PDB file of C-alpha atoms in Angstrom:
ATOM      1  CA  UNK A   1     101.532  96.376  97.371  1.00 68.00           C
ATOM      2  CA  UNK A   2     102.571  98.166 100.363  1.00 80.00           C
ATOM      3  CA  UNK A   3     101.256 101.839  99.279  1.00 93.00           C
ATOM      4  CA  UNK A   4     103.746 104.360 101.208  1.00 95.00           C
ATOM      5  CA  UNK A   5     105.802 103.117 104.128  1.00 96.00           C
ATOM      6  CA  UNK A   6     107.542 105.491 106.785  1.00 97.00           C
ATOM      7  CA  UNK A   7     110.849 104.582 108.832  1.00 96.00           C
ATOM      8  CA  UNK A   8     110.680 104.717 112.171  1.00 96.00           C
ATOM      9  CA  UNK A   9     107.262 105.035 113.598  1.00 94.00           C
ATOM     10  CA  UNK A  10     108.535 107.288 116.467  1.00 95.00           C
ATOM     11  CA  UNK A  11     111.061 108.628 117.294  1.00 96.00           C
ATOM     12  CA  UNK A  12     112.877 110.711 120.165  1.00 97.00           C
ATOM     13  CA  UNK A  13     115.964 113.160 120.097  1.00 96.00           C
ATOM     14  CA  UNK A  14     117.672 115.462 121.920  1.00 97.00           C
ATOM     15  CA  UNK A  15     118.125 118.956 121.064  1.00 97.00           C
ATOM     16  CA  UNK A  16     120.919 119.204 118.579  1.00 96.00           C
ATOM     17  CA  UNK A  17     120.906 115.515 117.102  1.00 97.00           C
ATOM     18  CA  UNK A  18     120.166 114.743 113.789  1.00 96.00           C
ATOM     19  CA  UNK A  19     118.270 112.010 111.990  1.00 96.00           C
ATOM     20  CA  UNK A  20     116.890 110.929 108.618  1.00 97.00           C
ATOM     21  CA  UNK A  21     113.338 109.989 108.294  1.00 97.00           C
ATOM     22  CA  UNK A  22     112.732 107.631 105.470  1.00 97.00           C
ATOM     23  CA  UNK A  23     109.783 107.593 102.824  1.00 97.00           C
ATOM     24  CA  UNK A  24     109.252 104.844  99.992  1.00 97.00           C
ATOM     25  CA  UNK A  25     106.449 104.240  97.706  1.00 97.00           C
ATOM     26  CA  UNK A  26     105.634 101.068  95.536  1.00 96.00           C
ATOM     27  CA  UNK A  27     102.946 102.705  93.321  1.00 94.00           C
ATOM     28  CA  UNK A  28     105.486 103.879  90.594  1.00 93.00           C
ATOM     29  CA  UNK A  29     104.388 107.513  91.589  1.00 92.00           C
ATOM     30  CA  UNK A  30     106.148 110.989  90.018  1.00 90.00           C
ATOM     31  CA  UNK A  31     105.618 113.285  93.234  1.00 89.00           C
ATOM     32  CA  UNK A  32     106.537 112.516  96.345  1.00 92.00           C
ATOM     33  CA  UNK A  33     105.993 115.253  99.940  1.00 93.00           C
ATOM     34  CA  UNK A  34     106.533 115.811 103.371  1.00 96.00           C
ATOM     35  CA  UNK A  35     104.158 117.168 105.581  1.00 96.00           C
ATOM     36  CA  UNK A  36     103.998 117.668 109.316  1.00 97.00           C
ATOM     37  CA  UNK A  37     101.133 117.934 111.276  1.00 95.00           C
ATOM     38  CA  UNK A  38     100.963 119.404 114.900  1.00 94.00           C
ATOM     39  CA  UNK A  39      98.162 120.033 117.348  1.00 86.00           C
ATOM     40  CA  UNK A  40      94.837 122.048 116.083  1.00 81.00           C
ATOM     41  CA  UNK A  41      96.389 122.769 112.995  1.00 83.00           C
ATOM     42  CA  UNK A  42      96.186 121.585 109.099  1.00 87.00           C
ATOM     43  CA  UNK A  43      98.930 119.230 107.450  1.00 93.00           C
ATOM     44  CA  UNK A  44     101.249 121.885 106.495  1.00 93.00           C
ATOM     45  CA  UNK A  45     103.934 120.913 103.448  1.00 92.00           C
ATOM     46  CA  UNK A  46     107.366 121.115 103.863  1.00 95.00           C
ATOM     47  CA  UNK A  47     109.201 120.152 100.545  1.00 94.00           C
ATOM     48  CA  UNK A  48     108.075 118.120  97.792  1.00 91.00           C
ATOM     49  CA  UNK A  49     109.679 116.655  94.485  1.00 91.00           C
ATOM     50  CA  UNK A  50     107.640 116.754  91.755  1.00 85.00           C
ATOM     51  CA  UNK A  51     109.835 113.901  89.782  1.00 85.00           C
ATOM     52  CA  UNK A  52     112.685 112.017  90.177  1.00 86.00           C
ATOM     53  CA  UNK A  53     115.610 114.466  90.692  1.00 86.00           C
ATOM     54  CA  UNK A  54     114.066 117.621  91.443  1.00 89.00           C
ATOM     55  CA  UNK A  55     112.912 119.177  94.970  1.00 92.00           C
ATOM     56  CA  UNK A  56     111.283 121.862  96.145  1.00 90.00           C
ATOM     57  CA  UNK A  57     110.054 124.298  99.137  1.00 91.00           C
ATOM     58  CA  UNK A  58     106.477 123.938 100.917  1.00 89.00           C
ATOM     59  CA  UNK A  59     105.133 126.287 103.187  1.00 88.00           C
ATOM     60  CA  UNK A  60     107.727 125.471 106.565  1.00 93.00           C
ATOM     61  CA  UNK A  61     111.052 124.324 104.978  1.00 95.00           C
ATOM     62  CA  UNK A  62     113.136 126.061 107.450  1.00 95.00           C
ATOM     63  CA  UNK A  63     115.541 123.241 109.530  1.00 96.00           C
ATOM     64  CA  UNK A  64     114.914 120.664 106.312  1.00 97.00           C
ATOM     65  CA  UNK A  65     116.975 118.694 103.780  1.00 97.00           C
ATOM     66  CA  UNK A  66     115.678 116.348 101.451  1.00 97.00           C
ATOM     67  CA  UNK A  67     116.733 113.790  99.186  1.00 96.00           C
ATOM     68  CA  UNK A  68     114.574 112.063  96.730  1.00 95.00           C
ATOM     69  CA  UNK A  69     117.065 108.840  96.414  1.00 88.00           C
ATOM     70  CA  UNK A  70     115.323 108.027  93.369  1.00 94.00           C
ATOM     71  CA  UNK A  71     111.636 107.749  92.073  1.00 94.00           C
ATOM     72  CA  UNK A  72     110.569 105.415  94.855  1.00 96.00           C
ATOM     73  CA  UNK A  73     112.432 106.846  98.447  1.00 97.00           C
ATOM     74  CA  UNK A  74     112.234 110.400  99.319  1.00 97.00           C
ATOM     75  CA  UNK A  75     113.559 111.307 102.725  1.00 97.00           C
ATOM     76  CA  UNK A  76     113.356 114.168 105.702  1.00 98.00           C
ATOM     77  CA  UNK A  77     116.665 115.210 107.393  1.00 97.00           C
ATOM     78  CA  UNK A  78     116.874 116.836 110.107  1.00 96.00           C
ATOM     79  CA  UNK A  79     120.409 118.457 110.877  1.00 93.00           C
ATOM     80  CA  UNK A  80     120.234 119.615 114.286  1.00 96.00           C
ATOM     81  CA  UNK A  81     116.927 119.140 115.971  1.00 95.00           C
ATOM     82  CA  UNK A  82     114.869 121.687 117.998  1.00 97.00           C
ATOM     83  CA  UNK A  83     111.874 121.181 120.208  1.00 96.00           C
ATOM     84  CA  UNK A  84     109.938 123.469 117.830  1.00 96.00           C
ATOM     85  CA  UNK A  85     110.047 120.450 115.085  1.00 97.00           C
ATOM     86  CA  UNK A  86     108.077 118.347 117.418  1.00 97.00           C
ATOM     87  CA  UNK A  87     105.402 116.728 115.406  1.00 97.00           C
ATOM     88  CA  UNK A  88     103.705 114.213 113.515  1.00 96.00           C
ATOM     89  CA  UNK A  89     105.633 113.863 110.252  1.00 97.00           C
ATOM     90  CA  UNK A  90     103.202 112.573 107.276  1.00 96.00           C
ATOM     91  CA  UNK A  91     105.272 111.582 103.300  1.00 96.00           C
ATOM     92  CA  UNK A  92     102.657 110.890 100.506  1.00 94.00           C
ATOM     93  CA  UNK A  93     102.908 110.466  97.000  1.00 92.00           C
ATOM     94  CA  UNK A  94     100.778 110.981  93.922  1.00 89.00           C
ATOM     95  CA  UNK A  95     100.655 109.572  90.261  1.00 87.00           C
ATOM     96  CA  UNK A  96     101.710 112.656  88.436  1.00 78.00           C
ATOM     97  CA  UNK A  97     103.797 115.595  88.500  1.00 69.00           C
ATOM     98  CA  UNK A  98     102.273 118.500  90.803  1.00 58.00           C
ATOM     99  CA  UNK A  99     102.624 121.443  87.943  1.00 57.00           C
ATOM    100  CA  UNK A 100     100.983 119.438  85.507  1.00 59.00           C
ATOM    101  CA  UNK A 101      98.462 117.538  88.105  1.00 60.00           C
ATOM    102  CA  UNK A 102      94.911 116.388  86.446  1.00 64.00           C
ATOM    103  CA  UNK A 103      91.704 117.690  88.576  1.00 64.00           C
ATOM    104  CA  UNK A 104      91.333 113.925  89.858  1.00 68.00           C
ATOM    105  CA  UNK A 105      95.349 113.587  90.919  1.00 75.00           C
ATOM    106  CA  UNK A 106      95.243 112.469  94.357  1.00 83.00           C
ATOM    107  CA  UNK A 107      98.054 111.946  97.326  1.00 88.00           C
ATOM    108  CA  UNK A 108      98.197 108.755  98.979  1.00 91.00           C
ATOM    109  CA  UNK A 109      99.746 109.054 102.323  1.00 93.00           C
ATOM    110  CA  UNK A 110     102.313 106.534 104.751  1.00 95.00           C
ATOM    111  CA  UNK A 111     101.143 106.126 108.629  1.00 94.00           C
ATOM    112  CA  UNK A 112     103.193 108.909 110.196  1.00 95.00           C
ATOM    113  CA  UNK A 113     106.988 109.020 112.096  1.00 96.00           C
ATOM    114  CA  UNK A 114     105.914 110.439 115.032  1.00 95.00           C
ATOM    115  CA  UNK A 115     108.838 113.133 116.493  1.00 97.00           C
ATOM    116  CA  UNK A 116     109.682 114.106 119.904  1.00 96.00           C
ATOM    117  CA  UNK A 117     112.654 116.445 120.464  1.00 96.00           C
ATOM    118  CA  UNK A 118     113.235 117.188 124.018  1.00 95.00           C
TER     119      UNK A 118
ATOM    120  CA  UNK B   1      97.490 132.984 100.383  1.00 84.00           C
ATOM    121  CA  UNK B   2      94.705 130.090 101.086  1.00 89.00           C
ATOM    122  CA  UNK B   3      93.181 129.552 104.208  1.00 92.00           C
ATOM    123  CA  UNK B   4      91.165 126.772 104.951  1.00 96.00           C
ATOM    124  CA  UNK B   5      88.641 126.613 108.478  1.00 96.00           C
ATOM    125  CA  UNK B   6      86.524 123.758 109.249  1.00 97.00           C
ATOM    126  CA  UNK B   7      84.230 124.079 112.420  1.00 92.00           C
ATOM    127  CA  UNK B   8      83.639 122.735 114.657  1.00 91.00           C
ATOM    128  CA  UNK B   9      86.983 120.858 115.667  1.00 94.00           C
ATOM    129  CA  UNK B  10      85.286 118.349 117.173  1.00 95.00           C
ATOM    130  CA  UNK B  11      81.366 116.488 117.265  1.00 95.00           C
ATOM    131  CA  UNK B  12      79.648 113.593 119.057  1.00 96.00           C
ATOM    132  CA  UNK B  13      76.667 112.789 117.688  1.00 96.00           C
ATOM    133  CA  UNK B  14      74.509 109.151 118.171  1.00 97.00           C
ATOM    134  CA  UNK B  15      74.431 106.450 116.019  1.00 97.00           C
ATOM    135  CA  UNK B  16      72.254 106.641 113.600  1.00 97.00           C
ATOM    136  CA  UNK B  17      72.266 110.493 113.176  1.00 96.00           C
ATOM    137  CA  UNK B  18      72.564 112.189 109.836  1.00 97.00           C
ATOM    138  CA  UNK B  19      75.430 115.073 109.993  1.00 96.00           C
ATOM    139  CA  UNK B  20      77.409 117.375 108.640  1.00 96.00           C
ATOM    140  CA  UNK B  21      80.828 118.551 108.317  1.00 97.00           C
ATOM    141  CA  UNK B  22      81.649 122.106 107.375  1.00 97.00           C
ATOM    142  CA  UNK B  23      84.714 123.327 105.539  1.00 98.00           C
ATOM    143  CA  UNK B  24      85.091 126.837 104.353  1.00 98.00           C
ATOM    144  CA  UNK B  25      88.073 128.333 102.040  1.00 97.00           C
ATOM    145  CA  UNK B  26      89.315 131.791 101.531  1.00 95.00           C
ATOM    146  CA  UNK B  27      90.350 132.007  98.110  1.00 91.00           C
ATOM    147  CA  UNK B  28      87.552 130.622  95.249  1.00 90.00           C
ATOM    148  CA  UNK B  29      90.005 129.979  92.419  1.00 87.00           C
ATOM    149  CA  UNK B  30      90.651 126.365  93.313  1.00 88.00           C
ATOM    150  CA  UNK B  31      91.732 123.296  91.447  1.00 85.00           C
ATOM    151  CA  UNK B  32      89.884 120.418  93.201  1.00 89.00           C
ATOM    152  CA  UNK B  33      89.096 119.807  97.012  1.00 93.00           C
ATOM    153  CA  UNK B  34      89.402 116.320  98.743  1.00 94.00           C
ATOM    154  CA  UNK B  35      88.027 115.069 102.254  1.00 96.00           C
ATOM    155  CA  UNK B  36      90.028 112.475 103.883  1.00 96.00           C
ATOM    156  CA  UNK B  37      89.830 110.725 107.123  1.00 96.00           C
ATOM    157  CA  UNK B  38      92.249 110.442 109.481  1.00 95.00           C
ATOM    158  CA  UNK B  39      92.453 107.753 112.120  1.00 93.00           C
ATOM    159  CA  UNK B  40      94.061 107.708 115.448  1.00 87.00           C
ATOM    160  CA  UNK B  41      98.127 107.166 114.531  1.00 82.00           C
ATOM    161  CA  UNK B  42      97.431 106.411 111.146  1.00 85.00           C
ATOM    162  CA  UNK B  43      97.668 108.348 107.803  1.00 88.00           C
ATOM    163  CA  UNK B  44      95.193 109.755 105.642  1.00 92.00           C
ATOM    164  CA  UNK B  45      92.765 107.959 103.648  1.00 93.00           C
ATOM    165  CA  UNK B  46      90.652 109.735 100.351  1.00 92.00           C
ATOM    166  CA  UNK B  47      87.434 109.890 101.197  1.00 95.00           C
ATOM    167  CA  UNK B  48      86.199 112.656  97.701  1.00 95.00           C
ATOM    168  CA  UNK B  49      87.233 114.256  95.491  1.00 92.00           C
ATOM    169  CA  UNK B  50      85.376 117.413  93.872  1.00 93.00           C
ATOM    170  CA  UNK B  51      86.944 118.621  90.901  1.00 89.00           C
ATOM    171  CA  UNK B  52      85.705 122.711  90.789  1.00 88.00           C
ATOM    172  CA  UNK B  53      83.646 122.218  87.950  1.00 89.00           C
ATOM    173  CA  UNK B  54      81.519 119.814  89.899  1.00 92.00           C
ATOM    174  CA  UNK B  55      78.814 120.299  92.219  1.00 94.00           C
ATOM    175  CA  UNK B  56      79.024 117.048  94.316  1.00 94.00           C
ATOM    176  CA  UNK B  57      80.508 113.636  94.898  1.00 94.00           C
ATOM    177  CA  UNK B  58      79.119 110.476  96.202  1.00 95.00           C
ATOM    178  CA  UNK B  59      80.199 107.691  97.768  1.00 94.00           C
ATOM    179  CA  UNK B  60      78.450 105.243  99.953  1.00 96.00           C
ATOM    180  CA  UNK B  61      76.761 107.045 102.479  1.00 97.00           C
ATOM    181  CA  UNK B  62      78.983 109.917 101.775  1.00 97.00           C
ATOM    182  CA  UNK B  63      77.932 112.784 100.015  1.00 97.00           C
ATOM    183  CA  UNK B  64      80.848 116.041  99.663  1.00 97.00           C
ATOM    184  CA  UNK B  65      79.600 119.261  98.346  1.00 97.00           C
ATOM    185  CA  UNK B  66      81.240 122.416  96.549  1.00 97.00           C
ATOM    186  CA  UNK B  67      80.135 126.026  96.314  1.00 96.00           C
ATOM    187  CA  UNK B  68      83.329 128.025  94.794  1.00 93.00           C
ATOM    188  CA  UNK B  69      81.799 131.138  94.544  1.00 92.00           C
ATOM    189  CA  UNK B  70      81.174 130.988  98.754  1.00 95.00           C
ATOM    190  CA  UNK B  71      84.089 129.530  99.322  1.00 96.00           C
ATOM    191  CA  UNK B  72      82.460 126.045 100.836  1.00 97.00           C
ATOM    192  CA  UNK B  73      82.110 122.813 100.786  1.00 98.00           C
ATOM    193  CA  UNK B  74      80.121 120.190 103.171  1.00 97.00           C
ATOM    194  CA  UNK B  75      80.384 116.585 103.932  1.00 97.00           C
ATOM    195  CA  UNK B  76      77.131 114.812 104.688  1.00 97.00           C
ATOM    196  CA  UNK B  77      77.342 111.049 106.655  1.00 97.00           C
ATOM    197  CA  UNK B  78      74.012 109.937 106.191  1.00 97.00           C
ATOM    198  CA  UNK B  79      72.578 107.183 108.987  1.00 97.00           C
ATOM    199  CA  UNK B  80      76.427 107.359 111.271  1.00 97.00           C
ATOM    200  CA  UNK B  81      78.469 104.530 112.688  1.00 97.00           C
ATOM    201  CA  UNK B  82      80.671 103.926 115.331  1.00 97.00           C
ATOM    202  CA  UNK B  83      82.845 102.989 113.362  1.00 96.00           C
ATOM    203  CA  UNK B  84      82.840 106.754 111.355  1.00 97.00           C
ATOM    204  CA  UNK B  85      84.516 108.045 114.386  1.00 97.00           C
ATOM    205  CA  UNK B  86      87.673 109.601 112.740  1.00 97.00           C
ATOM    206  CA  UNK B  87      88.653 113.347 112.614  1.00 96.00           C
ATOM    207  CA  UNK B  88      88.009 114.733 108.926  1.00 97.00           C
ATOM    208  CA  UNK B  89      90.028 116.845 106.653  1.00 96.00           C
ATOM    209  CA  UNK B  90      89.438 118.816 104.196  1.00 97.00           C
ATOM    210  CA  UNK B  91      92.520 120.000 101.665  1.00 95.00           C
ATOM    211  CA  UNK B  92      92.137 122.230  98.847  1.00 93.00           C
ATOM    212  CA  UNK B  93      94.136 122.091  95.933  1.00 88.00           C
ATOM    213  CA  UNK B  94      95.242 125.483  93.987  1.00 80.00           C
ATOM    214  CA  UNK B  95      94.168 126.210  90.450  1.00 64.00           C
ATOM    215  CA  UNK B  96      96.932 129.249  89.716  1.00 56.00           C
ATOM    216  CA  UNK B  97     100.591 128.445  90.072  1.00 52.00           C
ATOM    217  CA  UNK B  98     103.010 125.460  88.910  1.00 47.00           C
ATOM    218  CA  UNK B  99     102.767 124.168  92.280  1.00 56.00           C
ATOM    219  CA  UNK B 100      99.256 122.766  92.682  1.00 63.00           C
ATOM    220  CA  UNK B 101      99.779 121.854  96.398  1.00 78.00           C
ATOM    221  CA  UNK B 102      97.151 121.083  99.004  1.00 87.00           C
ATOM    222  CA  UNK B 103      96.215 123.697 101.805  1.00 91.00           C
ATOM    223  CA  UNK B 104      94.634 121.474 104.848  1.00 94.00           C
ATOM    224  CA  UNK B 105      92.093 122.589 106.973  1.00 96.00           C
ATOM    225  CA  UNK B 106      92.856 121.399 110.846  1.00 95.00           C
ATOM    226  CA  UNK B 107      90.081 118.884 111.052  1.00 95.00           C
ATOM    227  CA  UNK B 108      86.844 117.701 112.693  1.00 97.00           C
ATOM    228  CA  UNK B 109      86.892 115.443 115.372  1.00 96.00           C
ATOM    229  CA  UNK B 110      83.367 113.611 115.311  1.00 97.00           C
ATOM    230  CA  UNK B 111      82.598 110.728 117.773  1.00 97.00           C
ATOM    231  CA  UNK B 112      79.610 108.677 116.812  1.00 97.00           C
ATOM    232  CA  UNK B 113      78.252 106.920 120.264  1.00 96.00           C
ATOM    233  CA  UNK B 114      77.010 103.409 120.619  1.00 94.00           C
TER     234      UNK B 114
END
């Protein structure tokens, strides 16, 4: 049981490149997100899908695609990369679906792609 | 919209010490809050969860507390280790909405010294 997995662990890109960060979970979760987290601040969410089939905005969506592939892979593309996305990119997953989450639903979160645009 | 602050960002502190870790949030009508750790390029890791009708949570020589109505919550490490040296986060989880999302705070840093 390998909990969430990211793909790659870093990364670096030139302005204006793309790439696809990949997400999978074993744990037969609903929800799937994608976070970032940068320097001094919070985890901040950028999409999230609360079941297989369906996505939607976080807080900083702006220069994101997703895909949820199906109820295990969810992945983060990136269509033309700026310096600004810089960051530590987090996916997690929890058991059910976010709108109808029970006080004691918890995410469970991969190690991290770690994202340098220069 | 939901703000969560936890001072101080960072603490070193000697083994052995009790401490505390603060976390205050800006709008009462919560869900549930969670601390996690986070370790140096790793992910997050549960540490509690307090549901808001609950007062506490326990675990090990953890002990997270909740005070909705003044918008806090603390986590105690009783009798600190080396190996507790981790930044912590504290998330809150909204109670209005279809999108019961988390809201991070940006962490404590602590250090516990040898």
């Amino acid at each position: 049981n390998a909990g969430v997995t990211q793909t790659p662990k870093f990364q670096v890109l030139k302005t204006g490149q793309s790439m696809t960060l990949q997400c999978a979970q074993d744990m037969n979760h609903n929800s799937m997100y994608w976070y970032r987290q940068d320097p001094g601040m919070g985890l901040r969410l950028i999409y999230y899908s609360a079941s297989e089939g369906t996505t939607d905005k976080g807080e900083v969506p702006n220069g994101y695609n997703v895909s949820r592939l199906n109820k295990r892979e969810f992945s983060l593309r990136l269509e033309s990369a700026a310096p600004s996305q810089t960051s530590v990119y987090f996916c997690a997953s929890s058991p059910t679906s976010s709108a109808w989450a029970t006080s004691t639903d918890t995410q469970y979160f991969g190690p991290g792609t770690r994202l340098t645009v220069l | 919209k939901q703000e969560v602050t936890q001072i101080p960002a960072a603490l070193s502190v000697p083994e052995g010490e009790n401490l505390v870790l603060n976390c205050s949030f800006t709008d009462s009508a919560i869900y549930n809050l969670q601390w996690f750790r986070q370790d140096p390029g790793k992910g997050l890791t549960s540490l509690l969860l307090i549901q808001s009708s609950q007062r506490e949570q326990t675990s090990g020589r953890l002990n997270a507390s909740l005070d909705k109505s003044s918008g806090r919550s603390t986590l105690y490490i009783a009798a600190s280790q080396p190996g507790d040296s981790a930044t912590y986060l504290c998330a809150v989880r909204q109670g209005s909405g279809s999108a019961r999302q988390l809201t991070f705070g940006s962490g404590t840093q602590l250090t516990v010294l040898p």
